[in-house]
Tab-separated table of C-alpha atoms (C1' of nucleotides) in Angstrom:
chain	number	residue	atom	x	y	z
A	1337	MET	CA	106.619	-71.454	-197.684
A	1338	SER	CA	103.368	-71.151	-195.777
A	1339	GLU	CA	103.464	-68.895	-192.730
A	1340	ARG	CA	102.072	-71.599	-190.489
A	1341	VAL	CA	104.943	-73.953	-191.122
A	1342	LEU	CA	108.188	-73.093	-189.425
A	1343	PRO	CA	111.202	-72.875	-191.684
A	1344	ARG	CA	113.539	-75.799	-191.293
A	1345	ALA	CA	116.258	-73.651	-189.810
A	1346	GLU	CA	113.896	-72.168	-187.249
A	1347	ARG	CA	112.536	-75.556	-186.306
A	1348	ARG	CA	116.022	-76.868	-185.845
A	1349	ARG	CA	116.982	-73.858	-183.765
A	1350	ARG	CA	114.100	-74.511	-181.389
A	1351	THR	CA	114.929	-78.173	-181.049
A	1352	GLU	CA	118.523	-77.258	-180.270
A	1353	GLY	CA	117.282	-74.836	-177.659
A	1354	ARG	CA	115.178	-77.499	-175.972
A	1355	ILE	CA	118.130	-79.860	-175.914
A	1356	LEU	CA	120.401	-77.189	-174.452
A	1357	ASP	CA	117.878	-76.303	-171.766
A	1358	ALA	CA	117.524	-79.933	-170.804
A	1359	ALA	CA	121.292	-80.382	-170.819
A	1360	ARG	CA	121.860	-77.336	-168.643
A	1361	ALA	CA	119.302	-78.522	-166.131
A	1362	LEU	CA	120.674	-82.044	-165.940
A	1363	PHE	CA	124.346	-81.029	-165.848
A	1364	ALA	CA	123.485	-78.559	-163.095
A	1365	GLU	CA	121.637	-81.191	-161.136
A	1366	VAL	CA	123.915	-84.231	-161.279
A	1367	GLY	CA	127.146	-83.073	-162.891
A	1368	TYR	CA	128.934	-84.091	-166.057
A	1369	GLU	CA	129.607	-87.732	-165.294
A	1370	ARG	CA	126.156	-88.746	-164.161
A	1371	ALA	CA	124.326	-86.799	-166.842
A	1372	THR	CA	123.772	-89.112	-169.793
A	1373	ILE	CA	122.988	-88.243	-173.384
A	1374	ARG	CA	120.006	-90.537	-173.129
A	1375	ALA	CA	118.590	-88.699	-170.131
A	1376	VAL	CA	119.076	-85.315	-171.777
A	1377	ALA	CA	117.306	-86.553	-174.893
A	1378	LYS	CA	114.450	-87.972	-172.878
A	1379	SER	CA	113.996	-84.730	-170.975
A	1380	ALA	CA	114.039	-82.727	-174.222
A	1381	GLU	CA	111.718	-85.278	-175.833
A	1382	VAL	CA	113.998	-86.015	-178.729
A	1383	ASP	CA	115.894	-89.053	-179.908
A	1384	PRO	CA	119.327	-89.616	-178.335
A	1385	ALA	CA	120.855	-89.911	-181.788
A	1386	LEU	CA	119.598	-86.443	-182.594
A	1387	VAL	CA	121.611	-85.013	-179.725
A	1388	MET	CA	124.722	-86.605	-181.165
A	1389	GLN	CA	123.760	-85.417	-184.638
A	1390	TYR	CA	123.523	-81.834	-183.435
A	1391	PHE	CA	126.433	-81.623	-181.021
A	1392	GLY	CA	128.823	-84.339	-182.095
A	1393	ASN	CA	129.705	-85.677	-178.681
A	1394	LYS	CA	129.026	-85.251	-174.988
A	1395	GLN	CA	131.934	-82.899	-174.442
A	1396	GLU	CA	130.655	-80.491	-177.078
A	1397	LEU	CA	127.162	-80.651	-175.659
A	1398	PHE	CA	128.536	-79.682	-172.272
A	1399	ARG	CA	130.586	-76.903	-173.794
A	1400	ALA	CA	127.558	-75.481	-175.565
A	1401	ALA	CA	125.428	-75.790	-172.431
A	1402	VAL	CA	127.761	-73.827	-170.148
A	1403	ARG	CA	128.707	-71.190	-172.687
A	1404	ALA	CA	127.818	-67.506	-172.334
A	1405	THR	CA	129.601	-65.985	-169.379
A	1406	PRO	CA	127.935	-62.757	-168.258
A	1407	ALA	CA	129.753	-59.635	-169.351
A	1408	PRO	CA	131.968	-58.119	-166.660
A	1409	GLU	CA	131.267	-54.578	-165.575
A	1410	ALA	CA	133.652	-52.034	-164.198
A	1411	ALA	CA	133.267	-50.301	-160.858
A	1412	ALA	CA	134.786	-47.009	-159.865
A	1413	THR	CA	135.009	-47.060	-156.088
A	1414	PRO	CA	135.444	-49.910	-153.630
A	1415	GLU	CA	132.007	-49.157	-152.219
A	1416	GLU	CA	130.417	-49.491	-155.629
A	1417	LEU	CA	132.372	-52.669	-156.062
A	1418	VAL	CA	130.971	-54.264	-152.940
A	1419	GLU	CA	127.442	-53.288	-153.885
A	1420	HIS	CA	127.956	-54.707	-157.324
A	1421	LEU	CA	129.157	-57.987	-155.860
A	1422	LEU	CA	126.247	-58.166	-153.469
A	1423	GLY	CA	123.933	-57.500	-156.382
A	1424	THR	CA	125.513	-60.383	-158.239
A	1425	LEU	CA	124.892	-62.484	-155.185
A	1426	ASP	CA	121.305	-61.365	-155.155
A	1427	VAL	CA	120.990	-62.591	-158.684
A	1428	LYS	CA	122.737	-65.772	-157.660
A	1429	MET	CA	120.311	-66.274	-154.820
A	1430	GLY	CA	117.407	-66.247	-157.170
A	1431	GLU	CA	118.144	-67.713	-160.550
A	1432	LEU	CA	121.798	-67.872	-161.405
A	1433	PRO	CA	122.583	-67.762	-165.131
A	1434	ARG	CA	121.588	-71.200	-166.170
A	1435	GLY	CA	124.888	-72.287	-167.603
A	1436	SER	CA	126.822	-71.156	-164.534
A	1437	LEU	CA	125.253	-73.657	-162.186
A	1438	ALA	CA	125.997	-76.424	-164.670
A	1439	MET	CA	129.616	-75.384	-164.783
A	1440	MET	CA	129.913	-74.977	-161.029
A	1441	ARG	CA	128.386	-78.371	-160.317
A	1442	SER	CA	131.149	-80.093	-162.248
A	1443	MET	CA	134.043	-77.743	-161.560
A	1444	LEU	CA	135.650	-80.007	-158.947
A	1445	THR	CA	135.432	-83.257	-160.885
A	1446	HIS	CA	135.401	-82.513	-164.599
A	1447	PRO	CA	138.683	-81.182	-165.981
A	1448	GLU	CA	137.161	-78.888	-168.576
A	1449	ALA	CA	134.645	-77.480	-166.130
A	1450	GLY	CA	137.484	-76.884	-163.698
A	1451	THR	CA	139.428	-74.959	-166.296
A	1452	ALA	CA	136.382	-72.900	-167.208
A	1453	ALA	CA	135.744	-72.143	-163.530
A	1454	ARG	CA	139.344	-71.089	-162.943
A	1455	GLU	CA	139.190	-68.804	-165.941
A	1456	ALA	CA	135.915	-67.233	-164.862
A	1457	LEU	CA	137.228	-66.703	-161.338
A	1458	ALA	CA	140.477	-65.286	-162.674
A	1459	ARG	CA	138.516	-62.769	-164.740
A	1460	GLN	CA	136.634	-61.695	-161.643
A	1461	VAL	CA	139.858	-61.402	-159.660
A	1462	ASP	CA	141.349	-59.240	-162.414
A	1463	ARG	CA	138.309	-57.029	-162.456
A	1464	LEU	CA	138.187	-56.635	-158.690
A	1465	ALA	CA	141.901	-56.099	-158.312
A	1466	ALA	CA	141.762	-53.231	-160.773
A	1467	SER	CA	139.352	-51.402	-158.467
A	1468	ILE	CA	141.187	-52.022	-155.213
A	1469	PRO	CA	144.141	-49.975	-154.060
A	1470	GLY	CA	147.138	-51.453	-152.342
A	1471	GLU	CA	149.945	-53.857	-152.998
A	1472	ASP	CA	148.035	-57.007	-152.115
A	1473	ALA	CA	145.041	-56.091	-154.260
A	1474	ARG	CA	145.077	-59.402	-156.101
A	1475	LEU	CA	145.061	-61.467	-152.939
A	1476	ARG	CA	142.242	-59.370	-151.508
A	1477	ALA	CA	140.336	-59.720	-154.762
A	1478	ALA	CA	140.871	-63.482	-154.722
A	1479	LEU	CA	139.528	-63.690	-151.181
A	1480	MET	CA	136.458	-61.649	-152.075
A	1481	THR	CA	135.899	-63.931	-155.038
A	1482	THR	CA	136.253	-67.128	-153.039
A	1483	ILE	CA	133.975	-65.765	-150.319
A	1484	LEU	CA	131.232	-65.305	-152.881
A	1485	LEU	CA	132.067	-68.671	-154.363
A	1486	GLY	CA	131.677	-70.338	-150.990
A	1487	VAL	CA	128.377	-68.677	-150.241
A	1488	THR	CA	127.041	-69.577	-153.667
A	1489	VAL	CA	128.202	-73.180	-153.404
A	1490	GLY	CA	126.750	-73.517	-149.916
A	1491	HIS	CA	123.467	-72.029	-151.000
A	1492	GLN	CA	122.869	-73.211	-154.549
A	1493	LEU	CA	124.710	-76.503	-154.731
A	1494	LEU	CA	124.840	-77.867	-151.206
A	1495	GLU	CA	121.587	-76.185	-150.223
A	1496	LEU	CA	122.458	-75.481	-146.625
A	1497	PRO	CA	119.180	-74.809	-144.800
A	1498	GLU	CA	120.310	-71.607	-143.094
A	1499	LEU	CA	121.095	-70.003	-146.439
A	1500	ARG	CA	118.140	-71.516	-148.260
A	1501	ASP	CA	115.698	-70.119	-145.735
A	1502	ALA	CA	117.148	-66.627	-145.417
A	1503	PRO	CA	115.958	-63.693	-147.554
A	1504	PRO	CA	118.686	-62.611	-149.999
A	1505	GLU	CA	118.675	-59.052	-148.637
A	1506	ARG	CA	119.457	-60.343	-145.190
A	1507	ILE	CA	122.377	-62.353	-146.484
A	1508	ALA	CA	123.617	-59.343	-148.417
A	1509	ARG	CA	123.345	-57.133	-145.348
A	1510	LEU	CA	125.334	-59.537	-143.191
A	1511	LEU	CA	127.937	-60.121	-145.845
A	1512	ARG	CA	128.546	-56.458	-146.694
A	1513	PRO	CA	130.968	-55.712	-143.835
A	1514	SER	CA	132.945	-58.850	-144.555
A	1515	LEU	CA	133.490	-57.789	-148.150
A	1516	ARG	CA	134.115	-54.165	-147.206
A	1517	ALA	CA	136.860	-55.312	-144.889
A	1518	LEU	CA	138.752	-56.604	-147.910
A	1519	THR	CA	138.527	-53.539	-150.111
A	1520	GLY	CA	140.975	-51.315	-148.282
A	1521	PRO	CA	144.706	-51.858	-147.822
A	1522	ASP	CA	144.614	-50.904	-144.152
A	1523	SER	CA	141.434	-52.644	-143.069
A	1524	ALA	CA	143.336	-55.649	-141.760
A	1525	GLY	CA	144.240	-53.656	-138.719
B	1376	MET	CA	155.596	-117.237	-134.307
B	1377	SER	CA	158.982	-115.812	-135.272
B	1378	GLU	CA	159.407	-112.121	-134.535
B	1379	ARG	CA	160.529	-111.424	-138.083
B	1380	VAL	CA	157.294	-112.619	-139.622
B	1381	LEU	CA	154.344	-110.305	-139.280
B	1382	PRO	CA	151.182	-111.857	-137.891
B	1383	ARG	CA	148.497	-112.297	-140.515
B	1384	ALA	CA	146.279	-109.700	-138.894
B	1385	GLU	CA	149.054	-107.139	-138.831
B	1386	ARG	CA	149.981	-107.814	-142.413
B	1387	ARG	CA	146.403	-107.422	-143.473
B	1388	ARG	CA	146.093	-104.206	-141.503
B	1389	ARG	CA	149.050	-102.721	-143.322
B	1390	THR	CA	147.727	-103.744	-146.716
B	1391	GLU	CA	144.396	-102.172	-145.879
B	1392	GLY	CA	146.198	-99.029	-144.859
B	1393	ARG	CA	148.065	-98.841	-148.157
B	1394	ILE	CA	144.824	-99.304	-150.062
B	1395	LEU	CA	143.104	-96.617	-148.024
B	1396	ASP	CA	145.959	-94.169	-148.536
B	1397	ALA	CA	145.879	-94.779	-152.274
B	1398	ALA	CA	142.102	-94.437	-152.333
B	1399	ARG	CA	142.161	-91.176	-150.398
B	1400	ALA	CA	144.749	-89.724	-152.734
B	1401	LEU	CA	142.924	-90.759	-155.879
B	1402	PHE	CA	139.468	-89.771	-154.677
B	1403	ALA	CA	140.875	-86.416	-153.636
B	1404	GLU	CA	142.519	-85.938	-157.002
B	1405	VAL	CA	139.841	-86.947	-159.489
B	1406	GLY	CA	136.659	-87.513	-157.504
B	1407	TYR	CA	134.490	-90.544	-156.975
B	1408	GLU	CA	133.382	-91.213	-160.539
B	1409	ARG	CA	136.763	-91.047	-162.225
B	1410	ALA	CA	138.586	-92.947	-159.510
B	1411	THR	CA	138.547	-96.628	-160.452
B	1412	ILE	CA	139.139	-99.652	-158.276
B	1413	ARG	CA	141.784	-100.704	-160.748
B	1414	ALA	CA	143.705	-97.455	-160.403
B	1415	VAL	CA	143.529	-97.578	-156.605
B	1416	ALA	CA	144.807	-101.147	-156.631
B	1417	LYS	CA	147.624	-100.287	-158.996
B	1418	SER	CA	148.683	-97.345	-156.865
B	1419	ALA	CA	148.614	-99.498	-153.731
B	1420	GLU	CA	150.392	-102.291	-155.595
B	1421	VAL	CA	147.776	-104.906	-154.895
B	1422	ASP	CA	145.374	-106.891	-157.008
B	1423	PRO	CA	142.070	-105.174	-157.834
B	1424	ALA	CA	140.181	-108.204	-156.563
B	1425	LEU	CA	141.837	-107.774	-153.204
B	1426	VAL	CA	140.332	-104.328	-152.853
B	1427	MET	CA	136.901	-105.805	-153.459
B	1428	GLN	CA	137.671	-108.619	-151.038
B	1429	TYR	CA	138.542	-106.161	-148.294
B	1430	PHE	CA	135.938	-103.455	-148.821
B	1431	GLY	CA	133.092	-105.171	-150.639
B	1432	ASN	CA	132.371	-102.481	-153.182
B	1433	LYS	CA	133.453	-99.079	-154.349
B	1434	GLN	CA	130.953	-97.244	-152.184
B	1435	GLU	CA	132.303	-98.867	-149.016
B	1436	LEU	CA	135.860	-98.124	-150.052
B	1437	PHE	CA	134.943	-94.469	-150.444
B	1438	ARG	CA	133.158	-94.467	-147.108
B	1439	ALA	CA	136.184	-95.942	-145.365
B	1440	ALA	CA	138.519	-93.511	-147.119
B	1441	VAL	CA	136.700	-90.341	-146.084
B	1442	ARG	CA	135.894	-91.456	-142.548
B	1443	ALA	CA	137.339	-89.822	-139.435
B	1444	THR	CA	135.980	-86.327	-139.106
B	1445	PRO	CA	138.163	-84.218	-136.812
B	1446	ALA	CA	136.713	-83.713	-133.352
B	1447	PRO	CA	134.954	-80.395	-132.877
B	1448	GLU	CA	136.222	-78.076	-130.186
B	1449	ALA	CA	134.326	-75.478	-128.227
B	1450	ALA	CA	135.239	-71.825	-128.037
B	1451	ALA	CA	134.261	-69.420	-125.325
B	1452	THR	CA	134.362	-65.962	-126.876
B	1453	PRO	CA	133.796	-64.800	-130.451
B	1454	GLU	CA	137.409	-63.677	-130.642
B	1455	GLU	CA	138.631	-67.126	-129.682
B	1456	LEU	CA	136.242	-68.512	-132.223
B	1457	VAL	CA	137.690	-66.521	-135.078
B	1458	GLU	CA	141.218	-67.469	-134.103
B	1459	HIS	CA	140.219	-71.084	-133.925
B	1460	LEU	CA	138.726	-70.902	-137.408
B	1461	LEU	CA	141.778	-69.204	-138.807
B	1462	GLY	CA	143.892	-71.872	-137.198
B	1463	THR	CA	141.793	-74.500	-138.895
B	1464	LEU	CA	142.374	-72.665	-142.120
B	1465	ASP	CA	146.066	-72.672	-141.440
B	1466	VAL	CA	145.919	-76.405	-141.133
B	1467	LYS	CA	143.829	-76.513	-144.281
B	1468	MET	CA	146.383	-74.459	-146.126
B	1469	GLY	CA	149.077	-76.956	-145.400
B	1470	GLU	CA	147.877	-80.511	-145.279
B	1471	LEU	CA	144.173	-80.876	-144.774
B	1472	PRO	CA	143.068	-84.094	-143.070
B	1473	ARG	CA	143.499	-86.545	-145.861
B	1474	GLY	CA	139.964	-87.810	-145.969
B	1475	SER	CA	138.484	-84.317	-146.025
B	1476	LEU	CA	139.893	-83.390	-149.412
B	1477	ALA	CA	138.556	-86.624	-150.830
B	1478	MET	CA	135.110	-85.839	-149.501
B	1479	MET	CA	135.204	-82.229	-150.654
B	1480	ARG	CA	136.310	-83.134	-154.161
B	1481	SER	CA	133.177	-85.198	-154.689
B	1482	MET	CA	130.713	-83.252	-152.581
B	1483	LEU	CA	129.050	-81.570	-155.565
B	1484	THR	CA	128.637	-84.639	-157.742
B	1485	HIS	CA	128.455	-87.711	-155.541
B	1486	PRO	CA	125.263	-88.000	-153.483
B	1487	GLU	CA	126.849	-89.635	-150.467
B	1488	ALA	CA	129.750	-87.212	-150.416
B	1489	GLY	CA	127.235	-84.379	-150.616
B	1490	THR	CA	125.363	-85.720	-147.630
B	1491	ALA	CA	128.559	-86.137	-145.660
B	1492	ALA	CA	129.613	-82.586	-146.531
B	1493	ARG	CA	126.252	-81.153	-145.506
B	1494	GLU	CA	126.466	-82.999	-142.198
B	1495	ALA	CA	129.996	-81.830	-141.517
B	1496	LEU	CA	129.091	-78.234	-142.363
B	1497	ALA	CA	125.949	-78.443	-140.243
B	1498	ARG	CA	128.042	-79.578	-137.288
B	1499	GLN	CA	130.312	-76.611	-137.739
B	1500	VAL	CA	127.351	-74.264	-138.005
B	1501	ASP	CA	125.927	-75.695	-134.777
B	1502	ARG	CA	129.227	-75.269	-133.024
B	1503	LEU	CA	129.740	-71.712	-134.226
B	1504	ALA	CA	126.176	-70.641	-133.554
B	1505	ALA	CA	126.492	-71.761	-129.962
B	1506	SER	CA	129.321	-69.262	-129.461
B	1507	ILE	CA	127.708	-66.307	-131.204
B	1508	PRO	CA	125.179	-64.041	-129.554
B	1509	GLY	CA	122.158	-62.677	-131.328
B	1510	GLU	CA	118.999	-63.849	-133.003
B	1511	ASP	CA	120.548	-64.556	-136.393
B	1512	ALA	CA	123.445	-66.523	-134.933
B	1513	ARG	CA	122.782	-69.507	-137.177
B	1514	LEU	CA	122.804	-67.466	-140.354
B	1515	ARG	CA	125.996	-65.726	-139.294
B	1516	ALA	CA	127.539	-69.070	-138.448
B	1517	ALA	CA	126.505	-70.458	-141.829
B	1518	LEU	CA	128.116	-67.503	-143.584
B	1519	MET	CA	131.341	-67.926	-141.633
B	1520	THR	CA	131.320	-71.591	-142.535
B	1521	THR	CA	130.732	-71.011	-146.232
B	1522	ILE	CA	133.396	-68.306	-146.313
B	1523	LEU	CA	135.938	-70.820	-145.078
B	1524	LEU	CA	134.523	-73.396	-147.460
B	1525	GLY	CA	134.986	-71.050	-150.382
B	1526	VAL	CA	138.536	-70.151	-149.474
B	1527	THR	CA	139.421	-73.809	-149.007
B	1528	VAL	CA	137.812	-74.839	-152.286
B	1529	GLY	CA	139.499	-72.007	-154.136
B	1530	HIS	CA	142.849	-72.829	-152.654
B	1531	GLN	CA	142.972	-76.610	-152.325
B	1532	LEU	CA	140.691	-77.826	-155.072
B	1533	LEU	CA	140.703	-75.138	-157.750
B	1534	GLU	CA	144.222	-74.030	-156.897
B	1535	LEU	CA	143.776	-70.374	-157.662
B	1536	PRO	CA	147.263	-68.920	-158.088
B	1537	GLU	CA	146.717	-65.928	-155.779
B	1538	LEU	CA	145.871	-68.230	-152.883
B	1539	ARG	CA	148.407	-70.885	-153.755
B	1540	ASP	CA	151.237	-68.370	-153.750
B	1541	ALA	CA	150.304	-66.480	-150.586
B	1542	PRO	CA	151.708	-67.410	-147.164
B	1543	PRO	CA	148.945	-68.839	-144.936
B	1544	GLU	CA	149.539	-66.195	-142.263
B	1545	ARG	CA	148.911	-63.459	-144.791
B	1546	ILE	CA	145.648	-65.033	-145.823
B	1547	ALA	CA	144.650	-65.432	-142.187
B	1548	ARG	CA	145.506	-61.811	-141.464
B	1549	LEU	CA	143.397	-60.538	-144.357
B	1550	LEU	CA	140.514	-62.836	-143.562
B	1551	ARG	CA	140.326	-62.068	-139.853
B	1552	PRO	CA	138.310	-58.836	-140.129
B	1553	SER	CA	135.859	-60.482	-142.501
B	1554	LEU	CA	135.151	-63.228	-140.005
B	1555	ARG	CA	135.116	-60.859	-137.045
B	1556	ALA	CA	132.445	-58.826	-138.806
B	1557	LEU	CA	130.140	-61.818	-138.567
B	1558	THR	CA	130.603	-62.637	-134.897
B	1559	GLY	CA	128.642	-59.766	-133.413
B	1560	PRO	CA	124.930	-59.061	-133.758
B	1561	ASP	CA	125.471	-55.366	-134.421
B	1562	SER	CA	128.446	-55.506	-136.740
B	1563	ALA	CA	126.280	-55.247	-139.843
B	1564	GLY	CA	125.907	-51.576	-139.197
C	430	DG	C1'	143.954	-116.239	-149.221
C	431	DT	C1'	145.216	-114.396	-153.735
C	432	DC	C1'	144.519	-113.850	-158.498
C	433	DT	C1'	142.552	-115.213	-163.366
C	434	DA	C1'	138.842	-115.051	-166.102
C	435	DT	C1'	134.584	-113.481	-167.036
C	436	DA	C1'	129.933	-112.001	-166.350
C	437	DA	C1'	126.742	-108.057	-166.323
C	438	DA	C1'	125.502	-103.459	-167.062
C	439	DG	C1'	125.768	-98.944	-168.682
C	440	DA	C1'	127.202	-95.395	-171.730
C	441	DG	C1'	129.067	-93.079	-175.791
C	442	DA	C1'	129.275	-93.419	-180.437
C	443	DT	C1'	128.165	-95.140	-185.329
C	444	DA	C1'	126.054	-97.267	-189.505
C	445	DG	C1'	122.486	-97.690	-192.153
C	446	DA	C1'	117.286	-98.255	-192.815
C	447	DC	C1'	113.302	-95.521	-193.783
D	1174	DG	C1'	116.768	-85.725	-191.777
D	1175	DT	C1'	115.327	-88.845	-188.116
D	1176	DC	C1'	115.520	-92.987	-185.620
D	1177	DT	C1'	116.564	-98.228	-184.926
D	1178	DA	C1'	119.822	-101.261	-183.951
D	1179	DT	C1'	124.183	-102.287	-182.608
D	1180	DC	C1'	129.128	-101.890	-181.637
D	1181	DT	C1'	132.734	-101.025	-178.515
D	1182	DC	C1'	134.638	-99.793	-174.448
D	1183	DT	C1'	134.923	-99.304	-169.601
D	1184	DT	C1'	133.910	-100.524	-165.151
D	1185	DT	C1'	132.050	-102.936	-161.197
D	1186	DA	C1'	131.436	-107.195	-159.388
D	1187	DT	C1'	131.657	-112.334	-159.075
D	1188	DA	C1'	132.936	-117.249	-159.511
D	1189	DG	C1'	136.119	-120.374	-159.229
D	1190	DA	C1'	141.098	-122.045	-160.009
D	1191	DC	C1'	145.455	-122.498	-157.654
DNA sequence: GTCTATAAAGAGATAGAC
DNA sequence: GTCTATCTCTTTATAGAC
């Protein structure tokens, strides 16, 4: 019960945290298939069997690593909406929520990651569509969502040099009119 | 030498074609890692060893399956450029070149597919930038490219319902202003 | 030339020692 | 509770029979 010795539960919690951090980083870097339990354990400096002990299997480890979707926020006007999206992008340009990159890396090849990605995108489409007027609000919202998806994929996952080297504010400034064009029902000319 | 018997070379060519078609379909569906030689062979109705005999290894089979990048075309004015891109999208909406989907499915998780994707996107950025005036032409071109990438990924690979259910012309009509906004140096307001 | 049989390697998962 | 050792499965790739 000495103060200098961590309680068992606390010690375990920290070890779990190290494993999850390592898992997130590796899943984000190489995707679900190529990330091995052994490599995660090595990176977290624990025994591979401990990872299994804590999480049961690889699938559960992945699930735990990509958990915690950021809470959606509402926006009143289309203008606010666009600024909110560009702010999200700004965040994305720097350090995206750590689990999100892990999920995105595997979304095209791992069934569960694909489902999670579709659900997350659907939530964003719902949210956007609620703030956009017009009959085709959902389609517009889906296009805004996929535009941001494409920019994020190109920047964070494919690391296209033009996007990597540009300041986030400059990207946001260039992208603003493209998103604005999708917020109004009559902006398609 | 009878007319009714195919020459050996022709017979082999057709078998190779069946294998490549099966490989393209499977790679496009589940990605490089989950696509097995055995499954490709079964789908093409040949022996797995024959696939190895013809292509050497899995990597070479993938390379052969995703080969044949469509020839780039030039565009004179920014307006023509946007229409050309939307036309490409139209094609993408229907039946994308068969190898392209296979490459895109694995571009985030398979190193060689990632390299191929980066090269293909870089070519498109080069081509677009050459038709856009202004100092930040390359960044604008990269954003136009990633916008189309995002829409294609969302539609073809993630199969978002809003995009799947919308007529291609409607998508093109909504997307046009967003792309137009990126063609001019002063359109960012 | 085509296929059977198998080698070789890697990974997830488990049992049991300490 | 933690780790050693191993099992089992899957897959690529090869060697050699027919």
